[in-house]
Amino acid sequence: MRSCSRRTRLATLRLPLAVLALALGASLSAQTPAARVSLTDVTREAGIAARHDNGATGSKLLPETMGAGAAFLDVDNDGHQDLLLVNGLFPGGGGGRYAALYRNDGTGRFTDISARVGLQPTAGNRERATGNRQPGTVRSAAAGGGGSKADGPGPRAEGGAASAALRYGMGVAAADMDNDGWTDIVLTSVGGITLFRNEGGTRFVDVTAQAGLGDKRGFSTCALWVDVDRDGLVDLLVCNYVQWSPQTDLYCSAGGGTKTYCTPQAYRGSTSWLFRNLGRGRFEDVTARAGLFDVTGKALGATVLDHDGDGWPDLFIANDTVPNRLYRNNHDGTFTELGLQSGVAFSTDGRARAGMGVDAADVDNSGRPSVAVTNFSGEMLGLFVPQEDGVYVDSAPQSAVGRATRQTLGWGCFFFDVNLDGWQDLLVVNGQLDPALARSPGEASPPHLFVNRQGRFEDVARAAGSAFAAARIGRGAAFADIDADGDPDVVLTSNGGYAQLFRNDSAPRGGVVRLRLRGSSSNRDAIGTRVTGVVNGVRVSRMVRTGSSYLSQSELVLTMGLGAAPALEQVVVEWPGRPAERLGRLESGARYDIVEGRGVVASVPYRR
């Protein structure tokens, strides 16, 4: 079916996005009236009170500017999306917890269970968690006659980047790594990664060493779970940034008198890692064998996409000041890097930009994913739209997306259908790099929320609510339906500030079908599974993926907005490496639980 429609699809892809809606004919013509997008701050009433601790003491250490991530995940398998917020300083480095984990009661009210499940170590086990290391003075190496010393907490070096293991948190990725039915988590940090196994939804146990990951040290940023070889076990991609430690920290100054944060050009790059899941909680480093070894990389964001439509997961890595990478899966455990020849490595004028956040989605209902990459102020966001023969064109410079993001400093970003009209919208979080500089590039600024008007994007952030549009030092972002009403809600994190939770109150809302998939022969979370269906004559598609955004992860449940359509029709589920299943018609207004080989096993109606 895919090959028969390829010629028509490629012809359509040549059209600019603004024209595409006209070419689609039916084009969801029976939609609801244009919705007023509204995102209401419910942080306090929801019980969320987590503040990111960036550990800044005046030493201007590079990691202080970077965090922090967030993830929606169902910790206890009750069908409700819980929320994890990564802390900056880990236990032993002056911080009090690895992350804040909030359990959702199903109505959008949350309870902090961090200590109960083992993510907020007590004084007795904190020493074990940090390898019996005691926090000490942070020293910055001087370069060119300057240096600084701080007696406060912060990441501490003991032989290079390995120093900060379990000290300074960055990102998170969540999935069932061992197919035991419970969602496990990996936390990235300056110093490496920490793998926590979920034991029955009641506690998390640090199994990093047992998994074979205990000797991995780096400035780890984003992470994602993906079954690269389609063997039914999710593998782990971990992005690394630069070669940095407090002992090798450089003295940089914008005006010559006061130390400032250095740019990434001051440090050597570092390869990201790919770990193959061997089963039984063990992993093997296959980075070099897979063709991903790259010591020039400075990775901050990564996403999964099916670049060439062959059913195998490909990888996109956003790099800071060096070219982005697109890795095509060769089906044999190896990848081929296609960033330059596919047109995603550089900007339209041939420059490597400061890639930070990234996401991929079928934004034009063409069946092919586009890719969004956030960049530094003055560079604008990259919006890469697929053309024929695997080539992408950056459509941002000719669109409202480019104009709006030219002077903002973007971090987290994701595609989602905020108004449930069947078209993927784009949220972008912005924030300054150094809060101490009043006129720093990309100073504290509101986010962008680009509503997709059938191929034409419009920024409606200001109209979405004053709290949502407020200036912040934004970093991470993720979405999930927190209150079981069917539409996606949003969490935003701030560097050194409080996380904010926004309930989606957009109206009028279109119909919705949500799909919670469970693999049997495939991995339990169905990661890599693609679902397609027809809405008012237009075929829409979604893929189950972890990662994306910036250091963050959204829910794995798929949301299919329907506009005014009564149902999602001609539904096809393509499991990784398994025969596709045809489900026919799914009525609007419910979450459907789908098990590989069994079809729909349950449905839960939404509160509307």
PDB file of N, CA and C in Angstrom, residues 368-403:
ATOM      1  N   ARG A 368       4.981  11.436   5.884  1.00  0.00           N
ATOM      2  CA  ARG A 368       6.419  11.560   6.097  1.00  0.00           C
ATOM      3  C   ARG A 368       6.681  12.565   7.218  1.00  0.00           C
ATOM      4  N   PRO A 369       7.657  12.283   8.097  1.00  0.00           N
ATOM      5  CA  PRO A 369       7.913  13.195   9.218  1.00  0.00           C
ATOM      6  C   PRO A 369       8.737  14.410   8.835  1.00  0.00           C
ATOM      7  N   SER A 370       8.332  15.561   9.362  1.00  0.00           N
ATOM      8  CA  SER A 370       9.158  16.763   9.341  1.00  0.00           C
ATOM      9  C   SER A 370       9.906  16.841  10.664  1.00  0.00           C
ATOM     10  N   VAL A 371      10.950  17.661  10.713  1.00  0.00           N
ATOM     11  CA  VAL A 371      11.800  17.755  11.898  1.00  0.00           C
ATOM     12  C   VAL A 371      11.943  19.216  12.305  1.00  0.00           C
ATOM     13  N   ALA A 372      11.720  19.497  13.594  1.00  0.00           N
ATOM     14  CA  ALA A 372      11.942  20.832  14.146  1.00  0.00           C
ATOM     15  C   ALA A 372      13.151  20.801  15.056  1.00  0.00           C
ATOM     16  N   VAL A 373      14.037  21.805  14.938  1.00  0.00           N
ATOM     17  CA  VAL A 373      15.232  21.915  15.772  1.00  0.00           C
ATOM     18  C   VAL A 373      15.308  23.338  16.310  1.00  0.00           C
ATOM     19  N   THR A 374      15.360  23.489  17.641  1.00  0.00           N
ATOM     20  CA  THR A 374      15.517  24.818  18.225  1.00  0.00           C
ATOM     21  C   THR A 374      16.980  25.219  18.210  1.00  0.00           C
ATOM     22  N   ASN A 375      17.220  26.532  18.076  1.00  0.00           N
ATOM     23  CA  ASN A 375      18.579  27.061  17.968  1.00  0.00           C
ATOM     24  C   ASN A 375      18.727  28.324  18.808  1.00  0.00           C
ATOM     25  N   PHE A 376      19.910  28.910  18.730  1.00  0.00           N
ATOM     26  CA  PHE A 376      20.229  30.110  19.509  1.00  0.00           C
ATOM     27  C   PHE A 376      19.528  31.326  18.907  1.00  0.00           C
ATOM     28  N   SER A 377      19.479  32.395  19.686  1.00  0.00           N
ATOM     29  CA  SER A 377      18.906  33.635  19.177  1.00  0.00           C
ATOM     30  C   SER A 377      19.723  34.141  17.997  1.00  0.00           C
ATOM     31  N   GLY A 378      19.027  34.669  16.996  1.00  0.00           N
ATOM     32  CA  GLY A 378      19.672  35.117  15.770  1.00  0.00           C
ATOM     33  C   GLY A 378      19.786  34.032  14.718  1.00  0.00           C
ATOM     34  N   GLU A 379      19.407  32.785  15.062  1.00  0.00           N
ATOM     35  CA  GLU A 379      19.551  31.684  14.114  1.00  0.00           C
ATOM     36  C   GLU A 379      18.213  31.131  13.626  1.00  0.00           C
ATOM     37  N   MET A 380      17.161  31.353  14.321  1.00  0.00           N
ATOM     38  CA  MET A 380      15.803  30.861  14.095  1.00  0.00           C
ATOM     39  C   MET A 380      15.717  29.342  14.156  1.00  0.00           C
ATOM     40  N   LEU A 381      14.518  28.884  14.406  1.00  0.00           N
ATOM     41  CA  LEU A 381      14.258  27.448  14.458  1.00  0.00           C
ATOM     42  C   LEU A 381      14.372  26.833  13.078  1.00  0.00           C
ATOM     43  N   GLY A 382      14.867  25.598  13.021  1.00  0.00           N
ATOM     44  CA  GLY A 382      14.877  24.862  11.765  1.00  0.00           C
ATOM     45  C   GLY A 382      13.639  23.998  11.652  1.00  0.00           C
ATOM     46  N   LEU A 383      12.913  24.100  10.543  1.00  0.00           N
ATOM     47  CA  LEU A 383      11.736  23.265  10.294  1.00  0.00           C
ATOM     48  C   LEU A 383      11.956  22.548   8.964  1.00  0.00           C
ATOM     49  N   PHE A 384      12.472  21.340   9.067  1.00  0.00           N
ATOM     50  CA  PHE A 384      12.895  20.585   7.889  1.00  0.00           C
ATOM     51  C   PHE A 384      11.735  19.729   7.375  1.00  0.00           C
ATOM     52  N   VAL A 385      11.309  20.032   6.151  1.00  0.00           N
ATOM     53  CA  VAL A 385      10.173  19.359   5.520  1.00  0.00           C
ATOM     54  C   VAL A 385      10.697  18.397   4.454  1.00  0.00           C
ATOM     55  N   PRO A 386      10.254  17.137   4.464  1.00  0.00           N
ATOM     56  CA  PRO A 386      10.803  16.150   3.526  1.00  0.00           C
ATOM     57  C   PRO A 386      10.353  16.391   2.094  1.00  0.00           C
ATOM     58  N   GLN A 387      11.287  16.217   1.184  1.00  0.00           N
ATOM     59  CA  GLN A 387      11.015  16.246  -0.238  1.00  0.00           C
ATOM     60  C   GLN A 387      11.280  14.839  -0.785  1.00  0.00           C
ATOM     61  N   GLU A 388      11.424  14.701  -2.067  1.00  0.00           N
ATOM     62  CA  GLU A 388      11.676  13.383  -2.620  1.00  0.00           C
ATOM     63  C   GLU A 388      13.137  12.974  -2.427  1.00  0.00           C
ATOM     64  N   ASP A 389      13.368  11.665  -2.541  1.00  0.00           N
ATOM     65  CA  ASP A 389      14.706  11.095  -2.472  1.00  0.00           C
ATOM     66  C   ASP A 389      15.422  11.385  -1.158  1.00  0.00           C
ATOM     67  N   GLY A 390      14.661  11.514  -0.067  1.00  0.00           N
ATOM     68  CA  GLY A 390      15.260  11.657   1.244  1.00  0.00           C
ATOM     69  C   GLY A 390      15.867  13.001   1.544  1.00  0.00           C
ATOM     70  N   VAL A 391      15.534  14.027   0.780  1.00  0.00           N
ATOM     71  CA  VAL A 391      16.076  15.371   0.988  1.00  0.00           C
ATOM     72  C   VAL A 391      15.052  16.214   1.739  1.00  0.00           C
ATOM     73  N   TYR A 392      15.561  17.082   2.638  1.00  0.00           N
ATOM     74  CA  TYR A 392      14.705  17.986   3.413  1.00  0.00           C
ATOM     75  C   TYR A 392      14.992  19.433   3.010  1.00  0.00           C
ATOM     76  N   VAL A 393      13.953  20.254   3.111  1.00  0.00           N
ATOM     77  CA  VAL A 393      14.089  21.689   2.884  1.00  0.00           C
ATOM     78  C   VAL A 393      13.652  22.416   4.147  1.00  0.00           C
ATOM     79  N   ASP A 394      14.465  23.349   4.623  1.00  0.00           N
ATOM     80  CA  ASP A 394      14.115  24.142   5.797  1.00  0.00           C
ATOM     81  C   ASP A 394      13.102  25.200   5.399  1.00  0.00           C
ATOM     82  N   SER A 395      11.855  25.004   5.821  1.00  0.00           N
ATOM     83  CA  SER A 395      10.777  25.919   5.429  1.00  0.00           C
ATOM     84  C   SER A 395      10.647  27.111   6.360  1.00  0.00           C
ATOM     85  N   ALA A 396      11.402  27.138   7.481  1.00  0.00           N
ATOM     86  CA  ALA A 396      11.237  28.203   8.458  1.00  0.00           C
ATOM     87  C   ALA A 396      11.503  29.603   7.903  1.00  0.00           C
ATOM     88  N   PRO A 397      12.578  29.831   7.110  1.00  0.00           N
ATOM     89  CA  PRO A 397      12.850  31.195   6.674  1.00  0.00           C
ATOM     90  C   PRO A 397      11.721  31.855   5.893  1.00  0.00           C
ATOM     91  N   GLN A 398      10.880  31.071   5.234  1.00  0.00           N
ATOM     92  CA  GLN A 398       9.769  31.630   4.458  1.00  0.00           C
ATOM     93  C   GLN A 398       8.440  31.574   5.198  1.00  0.00           C
ATOM     94  N   SER A 399       8.473  31.301   6.502  1.00  0.00           N
ATOM     95  CA  SER A 399       7.223  31.099   7.235  1.00  0.00           C
ATOM     96  C   SER A 399       7.170  31.946   8.498  1.00  0.00           C
ATOM     97  N   ALA A 400       5.995  31.946   9.123  1.00  0.00           N
ATOM     98  CA  ALA A 400       5.819  32.642  10.395  1.00  0.00           C
ATOM     99  C   ALA A 400       6.685  32.024  11.488  1.00  0.00           C
ATOM    100  N   VAL A 401       6.990  30.741  11.362  1.00  0.00           N
ATOM    101  CA  VAL A 401       7.847  30.075  12.340  1.00  0.00           C
ATOM    102  C   VAL A 401       9.226  30.722  12.367  1.00  0.00           C
ATOM    103  N   GLY A 402       9.803  30.967  11.206  1.00  0.00           N
ATOM    104  CA  GLY A 402      11.122  31.589  11.149  1.00  0.00           C
ATOM    105  C   GLY A 402      11.118  33.003  11.670  1.00  0.00           C
ATOM    106  N   ARG A 403      10.120  33.782  11.267  1.00  0.00           N
ATOM    107  CA  ARG A 403      10.054  35.178  11.714  1.00  0.00           C
ATOM    108  C   ARG A 403       9.926  35.268  13.228  1.00  0.00           C
TER     109      ARG A 403
END
